[in-house]
Short mmCIF file of C-alpha atoms and ligand atoms in Angstrom, two decimals:
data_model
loop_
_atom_site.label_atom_id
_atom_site.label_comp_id
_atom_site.label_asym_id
_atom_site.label_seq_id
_atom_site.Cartn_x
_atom_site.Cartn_y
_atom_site.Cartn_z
CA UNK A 261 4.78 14.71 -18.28
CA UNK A 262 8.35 13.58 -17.36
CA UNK A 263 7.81 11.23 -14.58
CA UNK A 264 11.37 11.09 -14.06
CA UNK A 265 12.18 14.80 -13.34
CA UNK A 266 11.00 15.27 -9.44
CA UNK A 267 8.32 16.98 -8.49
CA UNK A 268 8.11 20.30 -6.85
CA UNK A 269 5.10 20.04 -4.50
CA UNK A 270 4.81 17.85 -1.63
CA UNK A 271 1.40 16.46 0.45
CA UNK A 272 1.30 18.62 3.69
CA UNK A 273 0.53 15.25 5.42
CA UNK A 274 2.81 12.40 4.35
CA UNK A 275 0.91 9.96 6.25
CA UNK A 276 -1.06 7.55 4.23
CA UNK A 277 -0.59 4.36 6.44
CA UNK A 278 -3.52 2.07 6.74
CA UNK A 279 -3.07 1.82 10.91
CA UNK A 280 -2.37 3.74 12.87
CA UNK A 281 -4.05 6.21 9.97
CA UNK A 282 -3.41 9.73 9.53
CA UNK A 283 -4.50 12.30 12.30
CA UNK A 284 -7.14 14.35 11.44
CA UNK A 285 -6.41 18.06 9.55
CA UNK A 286 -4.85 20.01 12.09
CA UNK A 287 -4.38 18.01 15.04
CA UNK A 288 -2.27 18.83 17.58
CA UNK A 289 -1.50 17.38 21.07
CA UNK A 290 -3.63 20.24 21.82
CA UNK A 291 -6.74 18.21 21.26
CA UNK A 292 -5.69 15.74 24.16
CA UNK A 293 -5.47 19.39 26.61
CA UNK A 294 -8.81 18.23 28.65
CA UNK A 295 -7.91 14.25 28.67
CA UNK A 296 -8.73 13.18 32.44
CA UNK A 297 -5.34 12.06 33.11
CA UNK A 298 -4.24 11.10 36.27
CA UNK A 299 -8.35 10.37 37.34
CA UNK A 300 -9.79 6.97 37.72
CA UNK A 301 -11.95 5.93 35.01
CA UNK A 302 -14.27 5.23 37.30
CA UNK A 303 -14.99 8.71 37.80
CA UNK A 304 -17.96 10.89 36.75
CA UNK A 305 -15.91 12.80 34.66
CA UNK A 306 -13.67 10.42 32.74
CA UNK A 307 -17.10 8.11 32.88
CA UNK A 308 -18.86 10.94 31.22
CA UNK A 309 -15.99 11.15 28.34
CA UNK A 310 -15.99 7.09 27.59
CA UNK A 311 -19.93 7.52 27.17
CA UNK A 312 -19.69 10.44 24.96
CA UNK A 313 -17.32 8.54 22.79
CA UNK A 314 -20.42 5.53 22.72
CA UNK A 315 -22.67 8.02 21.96
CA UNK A 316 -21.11 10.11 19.53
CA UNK A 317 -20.61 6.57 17.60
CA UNK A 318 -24.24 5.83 18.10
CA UNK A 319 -25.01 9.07 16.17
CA UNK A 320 -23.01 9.79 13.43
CA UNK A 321 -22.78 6.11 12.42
CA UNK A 322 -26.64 5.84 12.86
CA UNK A 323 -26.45 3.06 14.63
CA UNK A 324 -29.85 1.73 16.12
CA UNK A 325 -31.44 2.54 19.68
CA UNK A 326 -31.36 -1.15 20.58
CA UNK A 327 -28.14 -1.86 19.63
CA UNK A 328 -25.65 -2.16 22.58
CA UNK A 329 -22.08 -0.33 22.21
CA UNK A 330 -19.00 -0.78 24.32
CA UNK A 331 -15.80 0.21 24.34
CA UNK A 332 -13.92 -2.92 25.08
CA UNK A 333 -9.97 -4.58 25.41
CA UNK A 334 -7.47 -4.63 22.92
CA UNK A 335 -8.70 -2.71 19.79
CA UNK A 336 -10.45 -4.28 17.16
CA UNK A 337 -8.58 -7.85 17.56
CA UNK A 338 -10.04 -7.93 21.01
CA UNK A 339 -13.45 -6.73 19.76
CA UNK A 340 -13.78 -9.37 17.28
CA UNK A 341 -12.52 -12.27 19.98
CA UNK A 342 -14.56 -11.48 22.65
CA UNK A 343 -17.40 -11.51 20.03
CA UNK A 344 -16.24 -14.89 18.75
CA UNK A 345 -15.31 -16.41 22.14
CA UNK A 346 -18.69 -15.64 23.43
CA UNK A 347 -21.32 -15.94 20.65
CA UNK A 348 -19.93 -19.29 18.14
CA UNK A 349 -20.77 -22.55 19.24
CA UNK A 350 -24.62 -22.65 19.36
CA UNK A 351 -24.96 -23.22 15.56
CA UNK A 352 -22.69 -24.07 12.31
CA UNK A 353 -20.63 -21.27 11.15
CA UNK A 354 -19.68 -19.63 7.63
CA UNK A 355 -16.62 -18.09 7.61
CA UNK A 356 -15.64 -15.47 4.58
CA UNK A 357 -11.86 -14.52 4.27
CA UNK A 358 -10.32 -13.06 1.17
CA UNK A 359 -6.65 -11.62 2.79
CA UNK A 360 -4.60 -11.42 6.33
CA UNK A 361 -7.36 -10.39 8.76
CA UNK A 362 -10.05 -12.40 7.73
CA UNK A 363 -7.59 -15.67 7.56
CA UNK A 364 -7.03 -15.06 11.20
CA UNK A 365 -10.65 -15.30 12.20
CA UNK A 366 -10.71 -18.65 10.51
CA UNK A 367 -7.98 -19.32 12.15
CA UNK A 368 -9.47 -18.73 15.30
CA UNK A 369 -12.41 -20.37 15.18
CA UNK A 370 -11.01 -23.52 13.07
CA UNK A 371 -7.69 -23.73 15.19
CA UNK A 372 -8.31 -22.40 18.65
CA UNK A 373 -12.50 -22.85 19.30
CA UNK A 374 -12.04 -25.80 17.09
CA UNK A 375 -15.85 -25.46 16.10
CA UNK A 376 -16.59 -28.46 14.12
CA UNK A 377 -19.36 -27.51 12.37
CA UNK A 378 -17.28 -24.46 10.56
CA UNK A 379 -17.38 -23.74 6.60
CA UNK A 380 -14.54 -21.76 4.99
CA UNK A 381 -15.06 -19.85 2.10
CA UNK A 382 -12.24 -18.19 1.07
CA UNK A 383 -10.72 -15.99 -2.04
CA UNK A 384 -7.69 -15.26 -3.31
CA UNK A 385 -6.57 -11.55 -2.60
CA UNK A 386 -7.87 -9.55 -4.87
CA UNK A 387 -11.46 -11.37 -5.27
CA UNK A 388 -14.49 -11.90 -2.64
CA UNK A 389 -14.93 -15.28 -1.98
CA UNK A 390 -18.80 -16.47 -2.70
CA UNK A 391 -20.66 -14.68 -0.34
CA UNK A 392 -23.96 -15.81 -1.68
CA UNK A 393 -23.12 -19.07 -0.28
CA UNK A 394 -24.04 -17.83 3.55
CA UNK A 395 -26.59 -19.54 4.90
CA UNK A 396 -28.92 -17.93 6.97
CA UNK A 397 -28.82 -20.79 9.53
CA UNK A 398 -25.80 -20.31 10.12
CA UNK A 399 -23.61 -17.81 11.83
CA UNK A 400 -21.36 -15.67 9.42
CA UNK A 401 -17.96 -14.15 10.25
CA UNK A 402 -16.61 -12.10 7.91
CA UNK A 403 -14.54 -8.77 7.55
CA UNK A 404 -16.56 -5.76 5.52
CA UNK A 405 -13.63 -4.61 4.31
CA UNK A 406 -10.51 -6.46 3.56
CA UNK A 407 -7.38 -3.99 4.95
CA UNK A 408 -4.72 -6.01 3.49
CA UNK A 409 -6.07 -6.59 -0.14
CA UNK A 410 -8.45 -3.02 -0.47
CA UNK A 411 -11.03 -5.38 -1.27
CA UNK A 412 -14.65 -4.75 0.67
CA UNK A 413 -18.15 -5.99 0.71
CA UNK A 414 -20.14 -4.23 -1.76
CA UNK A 415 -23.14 -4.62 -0.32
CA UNK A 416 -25.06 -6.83 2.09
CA UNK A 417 -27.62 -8.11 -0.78
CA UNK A 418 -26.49 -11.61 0.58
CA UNK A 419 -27.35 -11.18 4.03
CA UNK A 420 -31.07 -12.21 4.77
CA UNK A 421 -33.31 -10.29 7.32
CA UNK A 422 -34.84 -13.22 8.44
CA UNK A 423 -31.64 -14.81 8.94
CA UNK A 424 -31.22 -17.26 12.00
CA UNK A 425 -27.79 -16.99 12.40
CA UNK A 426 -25.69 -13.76 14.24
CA UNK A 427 -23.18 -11.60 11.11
CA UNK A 428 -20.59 -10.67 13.15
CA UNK A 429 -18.73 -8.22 10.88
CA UNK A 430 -14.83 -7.00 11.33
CA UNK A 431 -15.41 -3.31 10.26
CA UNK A 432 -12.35 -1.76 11.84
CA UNK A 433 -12.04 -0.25 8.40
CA UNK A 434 -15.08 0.19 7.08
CA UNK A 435 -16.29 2.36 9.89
CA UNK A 436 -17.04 6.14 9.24
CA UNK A 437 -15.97 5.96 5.61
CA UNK A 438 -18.64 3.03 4.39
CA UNK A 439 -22.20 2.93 4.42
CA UNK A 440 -22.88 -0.20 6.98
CA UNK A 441 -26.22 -1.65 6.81
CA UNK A 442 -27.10 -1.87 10.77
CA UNK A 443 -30.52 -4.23 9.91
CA UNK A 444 -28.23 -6.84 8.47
CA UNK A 445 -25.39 -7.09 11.05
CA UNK A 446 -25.70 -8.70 14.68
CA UNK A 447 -22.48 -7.75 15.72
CA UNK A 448 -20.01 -4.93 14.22
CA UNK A 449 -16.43 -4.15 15.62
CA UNK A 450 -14.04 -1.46 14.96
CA UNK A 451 -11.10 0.22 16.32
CA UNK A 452 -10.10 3.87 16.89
CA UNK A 453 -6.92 4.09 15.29
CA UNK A 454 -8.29 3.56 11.69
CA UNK A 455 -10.88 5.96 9.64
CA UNK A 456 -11.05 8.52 12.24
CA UNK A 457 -7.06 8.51 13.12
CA UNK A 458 -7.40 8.12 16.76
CA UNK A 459 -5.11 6.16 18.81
CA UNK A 460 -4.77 2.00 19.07
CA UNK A 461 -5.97 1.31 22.63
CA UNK A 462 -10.00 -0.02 23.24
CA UNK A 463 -11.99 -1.52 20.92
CA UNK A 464 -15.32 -0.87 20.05
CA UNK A 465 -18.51 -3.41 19.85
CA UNK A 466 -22.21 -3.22 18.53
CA UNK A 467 -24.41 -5.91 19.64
CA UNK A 468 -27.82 -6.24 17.98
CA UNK A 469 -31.22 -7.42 19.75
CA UNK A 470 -30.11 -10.68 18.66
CA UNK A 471 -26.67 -11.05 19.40
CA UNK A 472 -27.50 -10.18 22.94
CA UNK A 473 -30.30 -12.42 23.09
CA UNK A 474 -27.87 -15.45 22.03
CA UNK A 475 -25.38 -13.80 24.57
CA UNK A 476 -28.47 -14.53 27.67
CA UNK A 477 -29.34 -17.99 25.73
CA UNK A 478 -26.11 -19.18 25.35
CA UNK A 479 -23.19 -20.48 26.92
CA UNK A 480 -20.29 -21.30 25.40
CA UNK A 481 -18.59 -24.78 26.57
CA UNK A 482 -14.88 -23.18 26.59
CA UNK A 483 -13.55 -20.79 29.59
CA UNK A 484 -13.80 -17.17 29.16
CA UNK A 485 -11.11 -14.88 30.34
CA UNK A 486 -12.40 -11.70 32.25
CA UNK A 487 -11.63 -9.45 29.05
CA UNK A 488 -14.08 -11.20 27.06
CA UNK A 489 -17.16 -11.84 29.03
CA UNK A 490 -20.10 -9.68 29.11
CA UNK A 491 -22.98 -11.82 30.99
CA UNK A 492 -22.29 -12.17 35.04
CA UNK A 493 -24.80 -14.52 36.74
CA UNK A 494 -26.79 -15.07 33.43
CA UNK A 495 -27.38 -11.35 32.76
CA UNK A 496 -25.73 -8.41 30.74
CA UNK A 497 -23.07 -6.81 32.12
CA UNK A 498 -24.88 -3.15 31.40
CA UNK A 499 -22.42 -0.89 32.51
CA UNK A 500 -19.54 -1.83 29.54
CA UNK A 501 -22.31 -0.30 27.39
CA UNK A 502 -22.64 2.67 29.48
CA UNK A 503 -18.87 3.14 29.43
CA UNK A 504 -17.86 1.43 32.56
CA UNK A 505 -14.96 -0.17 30.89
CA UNK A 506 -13.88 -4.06 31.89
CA UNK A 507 -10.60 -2.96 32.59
CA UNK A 508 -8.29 0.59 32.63
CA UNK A 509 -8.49 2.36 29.29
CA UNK A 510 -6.15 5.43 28.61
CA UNK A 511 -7.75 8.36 29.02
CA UNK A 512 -5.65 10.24 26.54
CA UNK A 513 -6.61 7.52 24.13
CA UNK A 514 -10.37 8.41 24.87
CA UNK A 515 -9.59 12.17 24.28
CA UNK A 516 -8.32 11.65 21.08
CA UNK A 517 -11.18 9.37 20.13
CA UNK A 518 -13.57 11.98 20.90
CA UNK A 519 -11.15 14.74 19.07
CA UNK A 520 -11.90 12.61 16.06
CA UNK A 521 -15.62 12.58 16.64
CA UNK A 522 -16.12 16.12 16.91
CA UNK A 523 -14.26 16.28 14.24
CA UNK A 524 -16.28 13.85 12.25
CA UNK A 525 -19.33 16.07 13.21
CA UNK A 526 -17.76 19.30 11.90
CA UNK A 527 -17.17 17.68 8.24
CA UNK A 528 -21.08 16.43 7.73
CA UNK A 529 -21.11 13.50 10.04
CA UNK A 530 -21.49 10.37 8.37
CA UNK A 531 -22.16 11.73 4.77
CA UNK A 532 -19.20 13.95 5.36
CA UNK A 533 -17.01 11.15 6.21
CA UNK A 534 -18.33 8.71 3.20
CA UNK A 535 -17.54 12.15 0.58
CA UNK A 536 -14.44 12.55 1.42
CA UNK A 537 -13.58 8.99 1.22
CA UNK A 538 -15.01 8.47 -1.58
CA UNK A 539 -13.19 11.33 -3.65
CA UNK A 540 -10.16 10.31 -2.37
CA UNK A 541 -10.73 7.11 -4.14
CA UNK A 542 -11.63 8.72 -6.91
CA UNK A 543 -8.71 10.83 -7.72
CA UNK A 544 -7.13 7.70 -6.97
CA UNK A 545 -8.98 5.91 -9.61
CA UNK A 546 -8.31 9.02 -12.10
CA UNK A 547 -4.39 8.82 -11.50
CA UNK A 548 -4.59 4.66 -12.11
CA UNK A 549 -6.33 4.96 -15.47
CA UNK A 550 -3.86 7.69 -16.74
CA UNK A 551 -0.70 5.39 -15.27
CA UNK A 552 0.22 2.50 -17.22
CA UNK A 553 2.33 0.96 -14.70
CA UNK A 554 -0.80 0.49 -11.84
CA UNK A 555 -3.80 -1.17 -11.62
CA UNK A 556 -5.92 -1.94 -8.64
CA UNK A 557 -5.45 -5.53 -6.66
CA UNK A 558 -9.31 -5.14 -6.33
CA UNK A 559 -10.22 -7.25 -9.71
CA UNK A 560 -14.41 -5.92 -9.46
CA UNK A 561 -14.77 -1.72 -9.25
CA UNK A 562 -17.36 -2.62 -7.04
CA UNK A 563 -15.55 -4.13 -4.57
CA UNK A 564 -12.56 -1.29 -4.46
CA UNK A 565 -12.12 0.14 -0.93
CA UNK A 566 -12.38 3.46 -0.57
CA UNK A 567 -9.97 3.56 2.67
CA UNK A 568 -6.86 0.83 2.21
CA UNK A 569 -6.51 1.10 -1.82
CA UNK A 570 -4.42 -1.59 -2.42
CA UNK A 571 -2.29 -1.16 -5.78
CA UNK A 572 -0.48 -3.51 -7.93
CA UNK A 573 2.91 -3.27 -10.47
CA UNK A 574 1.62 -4.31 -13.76
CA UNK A 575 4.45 -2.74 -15.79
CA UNK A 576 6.05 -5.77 -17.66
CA UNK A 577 9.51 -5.06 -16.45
CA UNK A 578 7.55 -5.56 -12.95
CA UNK A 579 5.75 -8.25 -13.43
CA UNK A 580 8.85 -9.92 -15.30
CA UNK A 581 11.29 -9.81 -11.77
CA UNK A 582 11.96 -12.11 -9.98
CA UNK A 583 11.61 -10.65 -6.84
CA UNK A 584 8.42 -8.52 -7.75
CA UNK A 585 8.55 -6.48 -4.28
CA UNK A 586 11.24 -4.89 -4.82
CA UNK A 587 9.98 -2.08 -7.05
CA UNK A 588 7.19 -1.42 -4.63
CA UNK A 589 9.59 -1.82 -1.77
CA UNK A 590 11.79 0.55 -3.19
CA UNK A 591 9.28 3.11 -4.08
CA UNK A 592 7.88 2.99 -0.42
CA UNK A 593 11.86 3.81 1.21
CA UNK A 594 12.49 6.63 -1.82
CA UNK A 595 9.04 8.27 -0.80
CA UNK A 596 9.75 7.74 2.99
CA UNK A 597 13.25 9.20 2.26
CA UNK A 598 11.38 12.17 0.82
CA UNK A 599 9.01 12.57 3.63
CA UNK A 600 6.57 12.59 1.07
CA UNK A 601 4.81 9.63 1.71
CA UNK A 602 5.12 6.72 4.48
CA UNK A 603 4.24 3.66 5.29
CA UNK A 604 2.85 2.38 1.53
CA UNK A 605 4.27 -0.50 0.89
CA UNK A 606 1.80 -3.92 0.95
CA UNK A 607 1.15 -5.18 3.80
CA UNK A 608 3.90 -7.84 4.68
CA UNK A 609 1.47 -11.06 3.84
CA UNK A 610 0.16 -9.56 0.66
CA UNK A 611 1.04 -9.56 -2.85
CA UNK A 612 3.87 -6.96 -3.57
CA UNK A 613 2.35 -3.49 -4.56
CA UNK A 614 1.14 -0.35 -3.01
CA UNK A 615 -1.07 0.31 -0.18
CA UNK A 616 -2.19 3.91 0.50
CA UNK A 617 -5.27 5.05 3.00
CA UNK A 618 -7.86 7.39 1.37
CA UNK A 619 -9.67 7.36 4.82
CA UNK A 620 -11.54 10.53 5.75
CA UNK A 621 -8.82 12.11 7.63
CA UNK A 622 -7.05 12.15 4.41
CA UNK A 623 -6.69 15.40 2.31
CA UNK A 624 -7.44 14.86 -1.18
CA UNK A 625 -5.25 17.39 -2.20
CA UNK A 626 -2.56 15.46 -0.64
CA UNK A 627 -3.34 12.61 -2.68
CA UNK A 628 -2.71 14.79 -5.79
CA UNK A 629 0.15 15.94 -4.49
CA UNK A 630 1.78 12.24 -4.24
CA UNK A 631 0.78 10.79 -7.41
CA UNK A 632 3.47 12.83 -9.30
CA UNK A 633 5.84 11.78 -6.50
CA UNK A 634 4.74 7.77 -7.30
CA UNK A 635 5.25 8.41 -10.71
CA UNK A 636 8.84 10.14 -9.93
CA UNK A 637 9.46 6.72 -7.43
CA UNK A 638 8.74 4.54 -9.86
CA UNK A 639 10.68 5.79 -12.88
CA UNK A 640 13.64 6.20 -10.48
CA UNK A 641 13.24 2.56 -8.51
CA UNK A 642 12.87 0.86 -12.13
CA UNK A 643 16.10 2.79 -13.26
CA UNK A 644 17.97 2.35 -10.27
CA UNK A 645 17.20 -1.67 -10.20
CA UNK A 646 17.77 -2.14 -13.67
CA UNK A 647 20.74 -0.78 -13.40
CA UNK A 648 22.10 -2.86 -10.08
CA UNK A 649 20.65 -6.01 -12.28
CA UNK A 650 22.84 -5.46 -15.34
C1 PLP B 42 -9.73 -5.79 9.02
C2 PLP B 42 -8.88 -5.68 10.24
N1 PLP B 42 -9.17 -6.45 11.30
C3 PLP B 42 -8.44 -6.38 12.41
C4 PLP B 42 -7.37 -5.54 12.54
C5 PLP B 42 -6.59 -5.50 13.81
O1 PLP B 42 -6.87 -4.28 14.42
P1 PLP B 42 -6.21 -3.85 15.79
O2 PLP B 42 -4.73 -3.90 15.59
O3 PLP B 42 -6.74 -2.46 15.99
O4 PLP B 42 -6.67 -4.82 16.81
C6 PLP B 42 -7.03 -4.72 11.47
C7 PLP B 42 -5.87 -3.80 11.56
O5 PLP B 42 -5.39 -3.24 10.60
C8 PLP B 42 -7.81 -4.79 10.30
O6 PLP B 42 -7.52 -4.00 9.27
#
C-alpha cells in the first residue's frame, strides 16, 4: 500500500484518549435524561442510583460478598490516597512503579507519609520492575496496569494467599477490561472516567476482609482529613459502602456511570468487556507486525496492555532525531487536524511515541479504520520534518 496517499475512510469515533476515554457506542446526553439533578444525594432516590452503581460493580466485576465498595472523593487519585493515608504505617512497605502513576505513589508514601520502613522497586518504562521480590510481610502498592507506559501486571503469580501484608492495587485502568484476581488483592481502586468512559468525578474503592480489619486495628499516627477517613469512633463508617457518599457527588456523573454499566451488561458483562479489549489489542498487534516503523514500548507480550497501548518510533530516521517527539507529536496534531484521531500522543512524562486506548468502549473497527490514517501521518510528518531540517 501507499502509506503516503490519504486514506478514504475515517473511525466513526475519533476518540482514543487514555482519560477521559471514549464514551460508549452511541451515547448521547440522552443517557444522563433520569440523572437526579437538582435532589440531595441524600435522598432515596439519588441514594438508590449511587448504590446501584456499587452494585452493578460488585457484579459484573465479580467482586466478592465480603468485600466493601464505596464510591469515594476525587477519582482514582483520591481512591488510592485515602487507601494509603489510612492503611500504611503498621508494617514495612514494597512499593512497585514502572511509569508516571506508580512514581507518584512512591512519592507519596516516601515524600509525604515519610514511612521509613518503605522499599522501592522500580523499572524503567517499558519493563516491570521485579515483582517477585514482594514480600508477603509486607504491604505492597503497586499499579495493575501502568497507563503511561501500556505496561500491566500479567498476572498475580507473585502475590501469596497467605500473605500478611494488605496489596493495595491502582486499577483505574485495568478495571472492566482485565481479569483482576479479587483473592489476591486487599484493596483495588478505580475511576469512572477510564474503561467504561464515564465521567471524572468519585472514585471507587474495594476493601477486602483484611484491609478492613487493619482499618479497625489500626491507626495511623498522621491526621486524616474528612475525605479520607472511613472509621468514626473505632468503627466502619458503613454507609460510604452503601452509597452514602462522604461528601456531594454529581449526580449527572452517577448517571453516566450507571449508563456505562448497563451498558457493560448488554455487551456480556465482564467477558464481554475483556473480548472486546482484547481484540482491540489484537488488531493492534496485527497492524504493528506489518509496520516497520512501530513497535510496542511494552518489551514482554505478556505484559502489553490491552487498554493504554503505548507505541514507540523505531524507524531509524526516528530514532536518529534529535528531538525524537516530534514525529509522534506531529502525527498526533495531523490526526487531530483530521478529526480522525485525538489525543495520542505519549503521555507528557513518557518516552516520545504513541498512546492509543483499546478500552472496551472502543470500536474495533475504528481501530482499523486509523491504522491507515497512522501510516498516512507518519509518511507525511517524516516528509514534512525532513524537509524543514534540510
Ligand atoms: C494508573 C493511574 N492511576 C491514577 C490515575 C489518576 O486518575 P484520576 O485522574 O481519575 O484520579 C490515572 C489516570 O490516568 C491512572 O492511569
Amino acid at each position: 500500500m501507499n502509506t503516503s496517499s490519504r486514506p478514504n475512510g475515517r473511525p466513526q469515533n475519533p476518540c482514543f484518549s487514555s482519560g477521559p476515554c471514549a464514551k460508549r457506542p452511541g451515547w448521547s446526553l440522552d443517557a444522563l435524561k433520569r440523572a437526579e439533578v437538582g435532589r440531595s444525594h441524600r435522598s432515596k432516590s439519588a441514594r438508590a442510583r449511587l448504590k446501584d452503581v456499587i452494585e452493578r460493580s460488585r457484579k459484573i466485576l465479580g467482586i466478592p460478598g465480603d468485600y466493601k465498595i464505596g464510591i469515594v472523593p476525587a477519582s482514582d487519585t483520591g481512591a488510592v490516597e485515602m487507601a494509603l493515608w489510612s492503611l500504611l504505617g503498621a508494617r514495612g512497605v514494597d512499593l512497585f512503579a514502572w511509569e508516571s502513576f506508580g512514581q507518584g505513589w512512591v512519592t507519596d508514601v516516601a515524600k509525604q507519609l515519610k514511612l521509613k520502613d518503605a522499599r522501592t522497586f522500580d523499572a524503567p518504562y517499558g519493563k516491570l520492575p521485579n515483582l517477585a521480590a514482594a514480600d508477603p510481610a509486607r504491604d505492597a502498592v503497586f499499579t495493575w496496569n501502568g497507563t503511561t507506559s501500556g505496561v500491566c501486571v500479567p498476572d498475580a503469580s507473585w502475590i501469596k494467599p497467605d500473605r500478611a501484608g494488605l496489596t493495595i492495587c491502582d486499577a483505574t485502568s485495568a478495571v472492566f477490561a482485565m481479569d483482576l484476581p479479587w483473592d489476591r488483592l486487599d484493596v483495588v481502586t478505580w475511576s469512572w472516567q477510564k474503561v467504561l468512559g464515564g465521567e471524572a468525578a468519585h472514585g471507587m474503592i474495594a476493601l477486602g476482609p483484611r484491609a478492613v480489619e487493619r482499618l479497625l486495628s489500626y491507626t495511623p499516627p498522621w491526621p486524616l482529613p474528612k475525605i479520607f477517613r472511613m472509621t468514626s469512633g473505632g468503627k466502619l463508617i458503613d454507609g460510604i459502602f452503601q452509597g452514602d457518599t462522604i461528601n456531594t457527588p454529581s449526580m449527572l456523573a452517577v448517571e453516566d456511570a450507571l449508563d456505562g454499566l448497563v451498558w457493560a451488561e448488554q455487551v456480556g458483562g465482564l467477558k464481554g468487556l475483556l473480548g472486546r479489549s482484547r481484540a482491540n489489542l489484537a488488531a493492534i498487534a496485527k497492524w504493528v507486525d506489518r509496520t516497520p516503523w512501530v513497535d510496542f514500548l511494552a518489551e514482554d507480550p505478556r505484559t502489553r496492555s490491552c487498554t493504554s497501548v503505548c507505541l514507540k518510533i523505531v524507524d531509524p530516521w526516528a530514532t536518529g532525531l534529535k528531538d525524537q517527539s516530534a514525529p509522534p507529536k506531529k502525527i498526533a496534531a495531523l490526526l487531530d487536524a483530521e478529526k480522525v484521531a485525538y489525543d495520542i500522543d505519549a503521555y507528557r512524562d513518557a518516552p516520545p511515541g504513541l498512546r492509543i486506548w483499546a478500552g472496551a468502549t472502543v470500536d474495533t473497527a475504528d481501530l482499523e479504520a486509523l491504522f491507515p490514517w497512522l501510516d498516512w501521518a507518519y509518511a507525511t510528518a517524516k516528509r514534512e520534518l525532513a524537509a524543514s531540517a534540510a
